[in-house]
Amino acid sequence: MLIHYAVPVSLYCAKIRIVLRHKGVNADERPPPGGYGSDAYKTIVPSGNVPAIIDEGLLIGDSEAITEYLNERYPDPPMLPGTIADRAKLRELSRFHDTRLEPEVRPLFAQVTPATRDPCVVLTQARNITARLSHLANLLPQRPGPAETLTLGDCGFPITFALIEELDAVLGLGITWPEDVRRYFDRIAGLSAVRPELETYRPAILNWIDQKKAS
């Protein structure tokens, strides 16, 4: 059976679970032995990264590489379209999430703890996230394929969107959501592979936030 090393609050681990669920693939999900980045885990996954998978002896430790592999290894249902151009556009969308939107969210993690909160960082990242969401609104009309179809380009966004909402509630970010992005969030959040992930991930986010606020 495919092994998936994951931690509860990693949005990239959630991204893998969404793909696995959409593909109908069962995986043995395990926490990293000794914890994330531990020496014990690095004896299995040298980079110490999560997510990571092992499938019939093949180790992959990058979320983008994992999703591409899963799509080819388990081709039904396909999560990339048939043409070179359409596949490129969906990869562009996926990379926008991983290299543009998510990196603007990550600096806010340290701001949840009141003792380490810097109002200037909070304000800057709120502005940056709002700008990235505006950029995403410009990309979405170019997304190929039916709106109700889940693709590799979509899988990172619902968890990041949920995380932005919860951080907004705690930090008062005042995020402006373009209508096209909000409709996109609502649509993909209701998909059968995504909905269960959000139902389990939101409580994990809130638990993590509560721990940070209390520290």
Short mmCIF file of C-alpha atoms in Angstrom, two decimals:
data_model
loop_
_atom_site.label_atom_id
_atom_site.label_comp_id
_atom_site.label_asym_id
_atom_site.label_seq_id
_atom_site.Cartn_x
_atom_site.Cartn_y
_atom_site.Cartn_z
CA MET A 1 0.00 0.00 0.00
CA LEU A 2 1.10 3.55 -0.69
CA ILE A 3 2.54 5.27 2.40
CA HIS A 4 1.87 8.97 2.94
CA TYR A 5 3.91 10.79 5.58
CA ALA A 6 1.93 13.78 6.78
CA VAL A 7 1.20 16.14 9.66
CA PRO A 8 -2.31 17.44 10.49
CA VAL A 9 -1.88 21.16 9.79
CA SER A 10 0.25 21.01 6.66
CA LEU A 11 -1.76 22.39 3.76
CA TYR A 12 0.53 20.53 1.36
CA CYS A 13 -0.30 17.23 3.07
CA ALA A 14 -3.96 18.15 2.71
CA LYS A 15 -3.35 18.76 -0.98
CA ILE A 16 -2.09 15.17 -1.33
CA ARG A 17 -5.09 13.80 0.57
CA ILE A 18 -7.44 15.65 -1.80
CA VAL A 19 -5.77 14.06 -4.83
CA LEU A 20 -5.78 10.60 -3.25
CA ARG A 21 -9.46 10.92 -2.35
CA HIS A 22 -10.36 12.13 -5.84
CA LYS A 23 -8.50 9.19 -7.34
CA GLY A 24 -10.06 6.70 -4.93
CA VAL A 25 -6.60 5.57 -3.79
CA ASN A 26 -6.18 4.23 -0.26
CA ALA A 27 -3.00 5.29 1.50
CA ASP A 28 -1.44 4.42 4.83
CA GLU A 29 -1.02 7.91 6.31
CA ARG A 30 1.66 8.06 8.99
CA PRO A 31 3.18 10.84 11.08
CA PRO A 32 6.91 11.36 10.59
CA PRO A 33 8.71 9.08 13.06
CA GLY A 34 10.21 11.25 15.75
CA GLY A 35 8.35 14.30 14.43
CA TYR A 36 8.70 16.62 11.47
CA GLY A 37 12.36 17.10 10.52
CA SER A 38 13.65 14.57 13.07
CA ASP A 39 16.75 12.46 12.53
CA ALA A 40 14.58 9.35 12.67
CA TYR A 41 12.37 10.66 9.87
CA LYS A 42 15.39 11.69 7.79
CA THR A 43 16.55 8.09 7.73
CA ILE A 44 13.39 7.46 5.66
CA VAL A 45 13.00 10.81 3.87
CA PRO A 46 16.47 12.42 3.70
CA SER A 47 15.10 15.92 3.13
CA GLY A 48 12.86 15.67 6.19
CA ASN A 49 10.00 17.14 4.14
CA VAL A 50 6.32 16.48 4.48
CA PRO A 51 4.40 15.44 2.58
CA ALA A 52 6.29 12.45 1.28
CA ILE A 53 5.09 9.21 -0.23
CA ILE A 54 6.55 5.77 -0.74
CA ASP A 55 4.94 3.70 -3.46
CA GLU A 56 6.43 0.30 -4.23
CA GLY A 57 9.82 1.49 -3.03
CA LEU A 58 9.67 4.84 -4.85
CA LEU A 59 10.18 7.81 -2.51
CA ILE A 60 8.93 11.28 -3.50
CA GLY A 61 9.23 14.21 -1.10
CA ASP A 62 7.75 17.22 -2.91
CA SER A 63 4.03 17.95 -3.09
CA GLU A 64 4.02 19.09 -6.71
CA ALA A 65 6.02 16.05 -7.82
CA ILE A 66 3.73 13.81 -5.76
CA THR A 67 0.54 15.12 -7.33
CA GLU A 68 1.96 14.79 -10.83
CA TYR A 69 3.08 11.25 -10.04
CA LEU A 70 -0.28 10.26 -8.60
CA ASN A 71 -2.07 11.63 -11.63
CA GLU A 72 0.03 9.46 -13.93
CA ARG A 73 0.18 6.42 -11.65
CA TYR A 74 -3.59 6.41 -11.17
CA PRO A 75 -4.90 7.99 -14.38
CA ASP A 76 -8.65 7.68 -13.69
CA PRO A 77 -10.11 10.22 -13.28
CA PRO A 78 -7.57 12.44 -15.06
CA MET A 79 -6.72 15.69 -13.30
CA LEU A 80 -4.93 17.33 -16.21
CA PRO A 81 -6.50 17.93 -19.63
CA GLY A 82 -5.39 16.52 -22.95
CA THR A 83 -3.71 19.46 -24.65
CA ILE A 84 -0.26 20.84 -23.95
CA ALA A 85 -1.61 24.37 -23.63
CA ASP A 86 -4.35 23.44 -21.14
CA ARG A 87 -1.96 21.39 -19.02
CA ALA A 88 0.45 24.33 -18.95
CA LYS A 89 -2.30 26.71 -17.80
CA LEU A 90 -3.28 24.43 -14.93
CA ARG A 91 0.34 24.00 -13.89
CA GLU A 92 0.62 27.79 -13.94
CA LEU A 93 -2.37 27.98 -11.61
CA SER A 94 -0.90 25.39 -9.26
CA ARG A 95 2.46 27.13 -9.16
CA PHE A 96 0.74 30.45 -8.48
CA HIS A 97 -0.62 28.89 -5.32
CA ASP A 98 2.69 27.35 -4.23
CA THR A 99 5.02 30.22 -5.11
CA ARG A 100 2.85 33.35 -4.92
CA LEU A 101 -0.15 32.98 -2.61
CA GLU A 102 0.94 30.51 0.07
CA PRO A 103 4.29 32.23 0.74
CA GLU A 104 2.39 35.40 1.65
CA VAL A 105 0.31 33.47 4.19
CA ARG A 106 3.19 31.68 5.89
CA PRO A 107 4.75 34.75 7.62
CA LEU A 108 1.50 35.17 9.55
CA PHE A 109 1.98 31.89 11.42
CA ALA A 110 4.36 33.53 13.89
CA GLN A 111 1.90 36.40 14.34
CA VAL A 112 -0.80 34.23 15.92
CA THR A 113 1.10 34.20 19.21
CA PRO A 114 0.42 37.57 20.87
CA ALA A 115 3.89 37.79 22.38
CA THR A 116 5.59 37.66 18.99
CA ARG A 117 3.03 39.65 17.01
CA ASP A 118 4.33 42.51 14.91
CA PRO A 119 1.55 44.80 13.63
CA CYS A 120 3.72 45.90 10.71
CA VAL A 121 4.14 42.31 9.53
CA VAL A 122 0.42 41.66 9.91
CA LEU A 123 -0.46 44.76 7.89
CA THR A 124 2.10 44.03 5.18
CA GLN A 125 1.03 40.42 4.72
CA ALA A 126 -2.66 41.37 4.71
CA ARG A 127 -1.97 43.75 1.85
CA ASN A 128 0.13 41.16 0.04
CA ILE A 129 -2.53 38.46 0.36
CA THR A 130 -5.22 40.81 -0.91
CA ALA A 131 -3.01 41.64 -3.88
CA ARG A 132 -2.37 37.97 -4.63
CA LEU A 133 -6.08 37.21 -4.50
CA SER A 134 -6.62 40.01 -6.99
CA HIS A 135 -3.97 38.48 -9.25
CA LEU A 136 -5.69 35.10 -8.91
CA ALA A 137 -8.96 36.65 -10.02
CA ASN A 138 -7.22 37.60 -13.25
CA LEU A 139 -5.94 34.04 -13.75
CA LEU A 140 -9.19 32.19 -13.09
CA PRO A 141 -10.91 33.13 -16.39
CA GLN A 142 -8.04 31.36 -18.15
CA ARG A 143 -8.53 28.12 -16.18
CA PRO A 144 -9.31 25.41 -18.75
CA GLY A 145 -12.00 22.78 -18.37
CA PRO A 146 -15.43 22.62 -16.75
CA ALA A 147 -15.80 24.62 -13.56
CA GLU A 148 -17.11 21.60 -11.64
CA THR A 149 -14.08 19.42 -12.50
CA LEU A 150 -11.29 19.11 -9.94
CA THR A 151 -7.81 19.47 -11.45
CA LEU A 152 -4.27 19.46 -10.13
CA GLY A 153 -4.32 23.21 -10.50
CA ASP A 154 -7.07 23.53 -7.90
CA CYS A 155 -5.98 21.26 -5.07
CA GLY A 156 -3.85 23.67 -3.04
CA PHE A 157 -6.31 26.54 -2.95
CA PRO A 158 -9.24 25.39 -0.75
CA ILE A 159 -7.07 24.70 2.29
CA THR A 160 -5.11 27.93 1.88
CA PHE A 161 -8.36 29.86 1.49
CA ALA A 162 -9.68 28.31 4.72
CA LEU A 163 -6.43 29.17 6.48
CA ILE A 164 -6.66 32.78 5.30
CA GLU A 165 -10.20 33.01 6.66
CA GLU A 166 -9.20 31.68 10.09
CA LEU A 167 -6.12 33.90 10.31
CA ASP A 168 -8.24 36.87 9.27
CA ALA A 169 -10.61 36.16 12.15
CA VAL A 170 -7.74 36.07 14.66
CA LEU A 171 -5.55 38.85 13.34
CA GLY A 172 -8.14 41.21 11.84
CA LEU A 173 -6.48 41.19 8.43
CA GLY A 174 -9.39 42.76 6.58
CA ILE A 175 -8.77 40.63 3.50
CA THR A 176 -10.63 41.73 0.38
CA TRP A 177 -11.93 38.72 -1.57
CA PRO A 178 -12.63 39.32 -5.27
CA GLU A 179 -16.03 37.94 -6.19
CA ASP A 180 -14.57 35.55 -8.77
CA VAL A 181 -12.21 34.10 -6.18
CA ARG A 182 -15.00 33.73 -3.62
CA ARG A 183 -17.17 31.90 -6.14
CA TYR A 184 -14.23 29.67 -7.03
CA PHE A 185 -13.67 28.87 -3.35
CA ASP A 186 -17.33 28.05 -2.80
CA ARG A 187 -17.39 25.82 -5.87
CA ILE A 188 -14.30 23.74 -5.13
CA ALA A 189 -15.11 23.57 -1.40
CA GLY A 190 -18.25 21.64 -2.26
CA LEU A 191 -16.52 18.98 -4.36
CA SER A 192 -16.60 15.46 -2.95
CA ALA A 193 -12.82 15.15 -2.68
CA VAL A 194 -12.43 18.57 -1.04
CA ARG A 195 -15.36 18.85 1.36
CA PRO A 196 -14.20 16.10 3.80
CA GLU A 197 -10.73 17.61 3.89
CA LEU A 198 -12.07 21.00 4.89
CA GLU A 199 -14.30 19.38 7.51
CA THR A 200 -11.26 17.86 9.23
CA TYR A 201 -8.75 20.60 8.44
CA ARG A 202 -10.66 23.56 9.86
CA PRO A 203 -10.79 22.04 13.37
CA ALA A 204 -7.06 21.27 13.09
CA ILE A 205 -6.39 24.90 12.16
CA LEU A 206 -8.50 26.18 15.06
CA ASN A 207 -6.76 23.83 17.50
CA TRP A 208 -3.36 25.01 16.27
CA ILE A 209 -4.45 28.66 16.59
CA ASP A 210 -5.70 28.08 20.15
CA GLN A 211 -2.36 26.53 21.10
CA LYS A 212 -0.45 29.44 19.59
CA LYS A 213 -2.63 32.03 21.31
CA ALA A 214 -2.08 30.33 24.66
CA SER A 215 1.71 30.08 24.32
#
